[in-house]
Coordinates of C-alpha atoms and ligand atoms in Angstrom, one line a residue:
X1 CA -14.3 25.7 -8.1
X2 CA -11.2 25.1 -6.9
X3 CA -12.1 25.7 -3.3
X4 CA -15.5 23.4 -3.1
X5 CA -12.9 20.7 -4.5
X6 CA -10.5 22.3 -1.3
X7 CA -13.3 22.3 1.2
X8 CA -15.1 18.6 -0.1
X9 CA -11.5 17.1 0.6
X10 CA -10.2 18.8 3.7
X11 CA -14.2 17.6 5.2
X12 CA -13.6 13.6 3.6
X13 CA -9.7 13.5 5.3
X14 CA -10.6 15.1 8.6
X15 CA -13.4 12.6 8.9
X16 CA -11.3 9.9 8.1
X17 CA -8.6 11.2 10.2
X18 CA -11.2 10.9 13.0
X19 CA -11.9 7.4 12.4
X20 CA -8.4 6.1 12.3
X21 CA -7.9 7.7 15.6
X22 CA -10.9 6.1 16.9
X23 CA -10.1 2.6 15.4
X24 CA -6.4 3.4 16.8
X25 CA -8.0 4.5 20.6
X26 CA -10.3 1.6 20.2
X27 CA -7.5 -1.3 19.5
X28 CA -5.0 0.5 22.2
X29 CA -2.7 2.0 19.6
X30 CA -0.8 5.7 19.0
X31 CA -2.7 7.6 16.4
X32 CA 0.9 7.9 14.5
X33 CA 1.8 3.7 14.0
X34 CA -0.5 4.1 11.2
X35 CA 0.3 5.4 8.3
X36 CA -2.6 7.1 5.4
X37 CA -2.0 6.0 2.1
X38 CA -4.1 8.5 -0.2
X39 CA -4.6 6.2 -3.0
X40 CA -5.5 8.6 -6.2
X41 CA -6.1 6.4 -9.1
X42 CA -9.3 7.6 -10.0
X43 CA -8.6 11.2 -9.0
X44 CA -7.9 14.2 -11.2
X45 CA -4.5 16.3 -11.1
X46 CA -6.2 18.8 -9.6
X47 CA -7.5 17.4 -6.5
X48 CA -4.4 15.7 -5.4
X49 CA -3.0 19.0 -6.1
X50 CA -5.4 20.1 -3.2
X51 CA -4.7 17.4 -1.7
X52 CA -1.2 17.5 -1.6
X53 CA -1.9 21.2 -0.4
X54 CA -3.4 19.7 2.7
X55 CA -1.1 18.0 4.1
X56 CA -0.8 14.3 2.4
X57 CA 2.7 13.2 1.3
X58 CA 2.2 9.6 1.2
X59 CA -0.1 8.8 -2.6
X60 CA -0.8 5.5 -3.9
X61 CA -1.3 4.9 -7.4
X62 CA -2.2 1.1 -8.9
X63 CA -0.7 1.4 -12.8
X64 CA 3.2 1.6 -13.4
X65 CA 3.0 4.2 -15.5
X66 CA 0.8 7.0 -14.2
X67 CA 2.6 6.6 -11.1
X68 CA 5.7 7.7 -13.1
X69 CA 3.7 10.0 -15.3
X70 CA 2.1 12.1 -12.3
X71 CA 5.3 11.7 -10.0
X72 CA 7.3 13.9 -12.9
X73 CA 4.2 16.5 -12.5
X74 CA 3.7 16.6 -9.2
X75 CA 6.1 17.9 -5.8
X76 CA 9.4 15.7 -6.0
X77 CA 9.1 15.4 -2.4
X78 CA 5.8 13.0 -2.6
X79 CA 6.1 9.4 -1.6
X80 CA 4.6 7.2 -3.8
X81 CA 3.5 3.6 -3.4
X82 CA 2.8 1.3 -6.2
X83 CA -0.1 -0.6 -4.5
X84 CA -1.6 -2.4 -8.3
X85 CA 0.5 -5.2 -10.2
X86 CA 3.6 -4.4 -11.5
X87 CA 4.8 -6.4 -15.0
X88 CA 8.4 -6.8 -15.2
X89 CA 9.1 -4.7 -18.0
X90 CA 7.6 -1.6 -16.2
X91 CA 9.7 -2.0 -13.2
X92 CA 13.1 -0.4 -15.1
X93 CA 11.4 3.2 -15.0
X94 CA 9.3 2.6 -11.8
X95 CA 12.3 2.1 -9.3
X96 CA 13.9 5.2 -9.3
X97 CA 10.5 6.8 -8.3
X98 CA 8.7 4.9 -6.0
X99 CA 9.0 4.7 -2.5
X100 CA 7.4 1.4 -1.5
X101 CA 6.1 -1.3 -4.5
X102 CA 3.3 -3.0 -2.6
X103 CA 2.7 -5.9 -5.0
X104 CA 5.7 -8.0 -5.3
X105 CA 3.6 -10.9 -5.6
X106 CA 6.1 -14.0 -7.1
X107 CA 9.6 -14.7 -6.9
X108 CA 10.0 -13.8 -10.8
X109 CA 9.0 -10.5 -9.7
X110 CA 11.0 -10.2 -6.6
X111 CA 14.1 -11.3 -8.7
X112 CA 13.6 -9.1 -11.0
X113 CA 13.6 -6.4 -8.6
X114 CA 16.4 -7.5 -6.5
X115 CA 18.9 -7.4 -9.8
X116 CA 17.6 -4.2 -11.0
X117 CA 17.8 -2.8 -7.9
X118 CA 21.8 -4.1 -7.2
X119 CA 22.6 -2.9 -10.8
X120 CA 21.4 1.1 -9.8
X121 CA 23.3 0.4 -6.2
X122 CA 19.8 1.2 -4.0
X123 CA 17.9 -0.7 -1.8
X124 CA 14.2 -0.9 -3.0
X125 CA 11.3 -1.1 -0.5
X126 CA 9.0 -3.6 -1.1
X127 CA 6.2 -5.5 0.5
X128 CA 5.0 -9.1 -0.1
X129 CA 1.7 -9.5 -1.5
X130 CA -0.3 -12.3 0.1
X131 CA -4.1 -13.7 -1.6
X132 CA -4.8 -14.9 2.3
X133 CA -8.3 -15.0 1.2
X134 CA -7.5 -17.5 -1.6
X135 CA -9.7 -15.9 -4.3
X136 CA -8.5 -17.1 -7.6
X137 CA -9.0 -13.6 -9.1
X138 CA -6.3 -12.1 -6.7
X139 CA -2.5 -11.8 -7.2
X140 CA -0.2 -12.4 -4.6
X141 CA 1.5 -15.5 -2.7
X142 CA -0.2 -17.6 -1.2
X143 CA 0.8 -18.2 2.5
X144 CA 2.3 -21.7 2.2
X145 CA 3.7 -20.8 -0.9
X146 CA 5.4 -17.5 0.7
X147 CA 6.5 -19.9 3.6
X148 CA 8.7 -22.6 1.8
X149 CA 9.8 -19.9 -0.5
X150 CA 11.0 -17.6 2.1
X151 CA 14.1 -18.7 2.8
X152 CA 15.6 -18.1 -0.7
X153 CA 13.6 -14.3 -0.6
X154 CA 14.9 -13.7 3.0
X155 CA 18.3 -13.5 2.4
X156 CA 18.0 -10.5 -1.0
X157 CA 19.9 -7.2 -0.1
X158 CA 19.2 -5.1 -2.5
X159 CA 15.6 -5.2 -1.6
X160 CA 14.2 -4.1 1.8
X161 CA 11.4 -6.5 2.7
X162 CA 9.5 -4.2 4.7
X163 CA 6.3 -6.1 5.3
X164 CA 3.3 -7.5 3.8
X165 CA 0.1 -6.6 1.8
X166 CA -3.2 -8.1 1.2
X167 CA -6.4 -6.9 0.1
X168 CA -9.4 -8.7 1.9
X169 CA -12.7 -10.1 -0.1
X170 CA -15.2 -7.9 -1.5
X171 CA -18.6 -8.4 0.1
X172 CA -21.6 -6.9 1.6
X173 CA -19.9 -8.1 4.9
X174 CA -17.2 -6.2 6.4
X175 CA -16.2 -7.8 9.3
X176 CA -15.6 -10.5 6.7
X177 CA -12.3 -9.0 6.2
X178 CA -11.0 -9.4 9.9
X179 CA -9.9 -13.1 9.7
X180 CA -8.0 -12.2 6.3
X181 CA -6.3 -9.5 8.0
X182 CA -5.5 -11.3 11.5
X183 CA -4.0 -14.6 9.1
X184 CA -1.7 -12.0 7.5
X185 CA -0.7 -10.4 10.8
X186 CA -0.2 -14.1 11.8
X187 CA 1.4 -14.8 8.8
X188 CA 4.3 -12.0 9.5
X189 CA 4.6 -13.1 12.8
X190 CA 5.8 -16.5 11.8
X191 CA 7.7 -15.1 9.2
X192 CA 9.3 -13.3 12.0
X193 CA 10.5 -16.0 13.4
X194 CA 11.4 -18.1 11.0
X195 CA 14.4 -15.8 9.9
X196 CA 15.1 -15.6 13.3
X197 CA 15.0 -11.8 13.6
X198 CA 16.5 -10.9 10.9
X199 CA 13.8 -9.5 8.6
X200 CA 11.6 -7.9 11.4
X201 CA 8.2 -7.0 9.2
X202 CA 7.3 -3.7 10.4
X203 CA 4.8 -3.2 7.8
X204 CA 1.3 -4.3 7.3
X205 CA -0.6 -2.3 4.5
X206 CA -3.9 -3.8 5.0
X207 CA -7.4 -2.3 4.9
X208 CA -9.1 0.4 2.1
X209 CA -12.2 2.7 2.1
X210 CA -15.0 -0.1 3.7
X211 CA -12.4 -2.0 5.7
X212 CA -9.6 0.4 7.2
X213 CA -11.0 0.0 10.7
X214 CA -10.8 -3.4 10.9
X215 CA -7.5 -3.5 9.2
X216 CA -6.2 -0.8 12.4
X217 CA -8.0 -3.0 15.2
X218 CA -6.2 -5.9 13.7
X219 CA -2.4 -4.3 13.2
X220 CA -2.4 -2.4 10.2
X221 CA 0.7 0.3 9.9
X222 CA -0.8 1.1 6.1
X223 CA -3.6 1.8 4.9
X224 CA -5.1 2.8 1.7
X225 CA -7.6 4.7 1.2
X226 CA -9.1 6.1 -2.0
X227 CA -13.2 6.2 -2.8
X228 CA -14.1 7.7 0.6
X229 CA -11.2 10.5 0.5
X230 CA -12.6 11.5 -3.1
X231 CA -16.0 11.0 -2.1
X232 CA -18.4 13.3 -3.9
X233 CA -16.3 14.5 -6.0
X234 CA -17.2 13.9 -10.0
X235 CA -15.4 14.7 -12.9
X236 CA -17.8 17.4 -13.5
X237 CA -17.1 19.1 -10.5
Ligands
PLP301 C1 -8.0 1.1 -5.4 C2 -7.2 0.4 -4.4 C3 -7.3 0.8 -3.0 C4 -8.3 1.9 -2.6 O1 -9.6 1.4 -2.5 P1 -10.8 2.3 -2.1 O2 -11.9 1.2 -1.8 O3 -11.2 3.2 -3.2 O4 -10.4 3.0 -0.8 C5 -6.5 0.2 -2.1 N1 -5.7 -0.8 -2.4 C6 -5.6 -1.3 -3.7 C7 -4.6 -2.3 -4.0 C8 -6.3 -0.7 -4.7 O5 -6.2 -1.1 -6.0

């Protein structure tokens, strides 16, 4: 069993391995600006056991607390990225985990963050969450929000604001997603600027199973991909 769930994965991630370095070749980049984010919220132990056998180091989970629960099962040496929303009261047993929390998506959060962070003496990596689309079922800022309020984030030490994060619309329509992600590129960029160098904004995590290629021709360094690496797989297997 354990090697069809070996052999189903190694074909889904060498296939999407080809298509990230043909979105990269297409757009003009190096294969290695972009990073794969193997988002296992709906996997089982097992695979990203395999998984982790072949090679992935960077895993996404969306809830708090099986991102702590599999973390404490799993190789310490796994990078994990808390790509869902994060409540405040989860984020005490989160932060000595995680490697990069996605989804700071208010300033209650952020603060919240910054002082735990200060009071444990690390710095916490951490991406802004933007709803570019607008979508009132979305978290995260929106862009004129995250503008006027960037100034006061800006200036936090305890948190390292590596970038930003957005997820684009879900519709039949995939190239839908590419004015989403090009405003939040946009977005970074004047971000950029406004602190006048200061916080450069490496990061964009941007782009998931139907829109990752899109996401890369637009300036994606993260992306996150889960349904298409697990891809028929069942619990049943
Ligand atoms: C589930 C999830 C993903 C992965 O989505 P797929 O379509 O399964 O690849 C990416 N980002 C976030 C925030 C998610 O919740």
């Amino acid at each position: 069993m354990s090697a069809e769930i070996r052999n189903l994965l190694l074909e889904n991630l060498q296939s999407i391995r080809d298509r990230i370095t043909c979105s990269c070749l297409r757009a003009g980049r190096a294969v290695d600006e972009v990073t794969l984010v193997a988002v296992t919220k709906y996997a089982e132990l097992e695979w990203i056991q395999e998984l982790i056998q072949l090679g992935c180091r960077e895993l996404g989970e969306a809830r708090p607390q099986q991102l702590v629960a599999r973390a404490r099962s799993l190789d310490p040496e796994i990078r994990w990225h808390l790509i869902g929303h994060l409540q405040r009261n989860k984020a005490e047993d989160l932060l000595p985990i995680v490697h990069r929390i996605h989804s700071v998506d208010s300033v209650r959060l952020f603060d919240h963050l910054a002082k735990l962070s200060q009071k444990r003496e690390r710095r916490t990596s951490i991406l802004l969450e933007v709803n570019v689309s607008g979508e009132s079922s979305k978290d995260g800022f929106d862009p004129v929000e995250l503008l006027a309020v960037w100034p006061q984030l800006q200036t936090c030490e305890s948190l390292e604001i590596s970038g930003l994060m957005t997820m684009a619309p879900q519709t039949d329509q995939v190239e839908s997603a590419r004015p989403v992600f090009r405003r939040l590129r946009e977005l970074r960029d004047q971000l950029r600027d406004a602190a006048g160098g200061r916080v450069l904004l490496p990061e964009l995590s941007m782009g998931m199973s139907n829109d990752f290629e899109i996401g890369i021709e637009e300036g994606a360094t993260i992306i996150r991909i889960g349904s298409s690496l697990f891809a028929g797989l069942a619990a049943d297997v």
